[in-house]
Phi, psi and omega in degrees: 000312182292327180290329182281341184300314179300325179296316179297321180296316179296320179296318179297319178297319179297317179297319179296317179297319179296319179296318178296318180299319178295321179295318179296318180298323181289336181271346185297317180304318178295324179293319178300315180296316180295320180297319179296320178296317179299315181297317180295321179298316180294322183292342183300330181241019182217158178282129187281343191241313188285159177211155185289150177175204187254030178281189183261334186278135177291139178250294187196170169259145175223159179297141174291138180253134180307137180100343178283154178300139181295337181294343179283344185286134172269095188293323181295313180293324180296323181293333181268359186250152174266006185262013180083203182287136183237147178248134178273119180259142175247152183285129178286140185257344181268154181263141175248158178250126181243126177254137182248136178227130180245126176297121182251019179287162185298330182296336180282341182267049187221151174210147182274346183216133179301340180283345181267158170282145171301150182302320180300316182287323177297313179296319181296318180300319179293312179302313184291324177296316177296318178301319179295318177299318179293320177299318178294333179273004176089014179274163172266124185225140176191170176290151175299120183088357181257206184265130175279120187250159178232134176090148184296344178295341180268008187299312184293324177294317177301317182298316180297318181293322181287315190267316188270302189216075177303143181301128179264092182269130181304144181299324182268353182079009183237249182303134181295349174284117184257028182295346178271000178283155172308143189306317185281358175261001174268358185254164181285351184262013182218121177290148178280108183300333182292343181269357181279097184292145178294146176088346180262187178237136178246126178250118181254127177244120185198165169272350178052040181276069174226169181294147185304320181295316178296322179296318179300320179295319179297314181293328178295322178296323177292323178296317179294333181284009170063032180242141170288142187225136169245131184255119175257106185261107184252125178232150169281146180304326180294334179286334176276320190262338185045064189276050182239160180216155178071210182277127181224139175257115179264141177247130177287118182292339182277318187248342184085355179294146181248147178229118178270119179253114183299325183215104183298327181302326180288341181266341191301314183298318179294317179299312181296329177294318178295316179298320177297325177295318177298313180296325178294318177298316180294319179296319179295317179294319182294339181278354179292158177297126180087355180252176176186152181242134179231092178286146180209137174253139187290352177260010181243157184303131181283340183300322181296318180290320177301313181298314181297317181291318179297316179298319180298319179286325181290338182276351182295000000 
């Protein structure tokens, strides 16, 4: 009996994983359609292909941003304009590689209201819309550990790798058993820092629901892995506001364990303190050179986040 128990547990886990995979596959068509709509909406007011850089061809003028070197200002054009100080942008001629990573942990497959998208789907729609925009702009885009693709014809393959079954590349690059990897890199909620190639950009989409100290360590490993990183922090509104009162039973989405809280009001300040700590770690990481933070709530328009993230990547 005791020897058979682990086998039953593994079988149950396999069935649960298979059921989740089927559920994700059934949701992908709607995500593809939504991502395309988001990308088209963003493109209505932006150039789909060119991007700023150190090339020779003139692209456009854009407003000067505080903190930029004054030498970037086109003083002659600014003097003739009513739009303030302007910077002359040139089209970048080199191609960059952007890797996308989606947190696939159970906490991401949650929503507080049936009218909202699950965090996983909300994050995926934003990632895929940005990926499509980048592909149309001539960039190389793919899932972390997957295939770097060129051109919009590769969009659906990229989407499947990001959302359904990201490539599981061994941590050591050898035996597919990754038991020698750091513990938190064997899970779906942590990108493998060893796969972050130098010179590229890594976009991470997650709720980052871990303790602040642990989160800081994870992000530090990515910094050491020599990759530029953009952080897409997706939260459900209930996770920010904790809009509950009285006695509430919370269920851990990762383990299924339940916690009965007699009075949520007494817990709120402590909870908000932990959440503020997580947001502080992310803000600090996002302020690093080559990094950036893009917070997003699942009850707010995704187009704004797609545009901000795409612009940030296009300016590299």
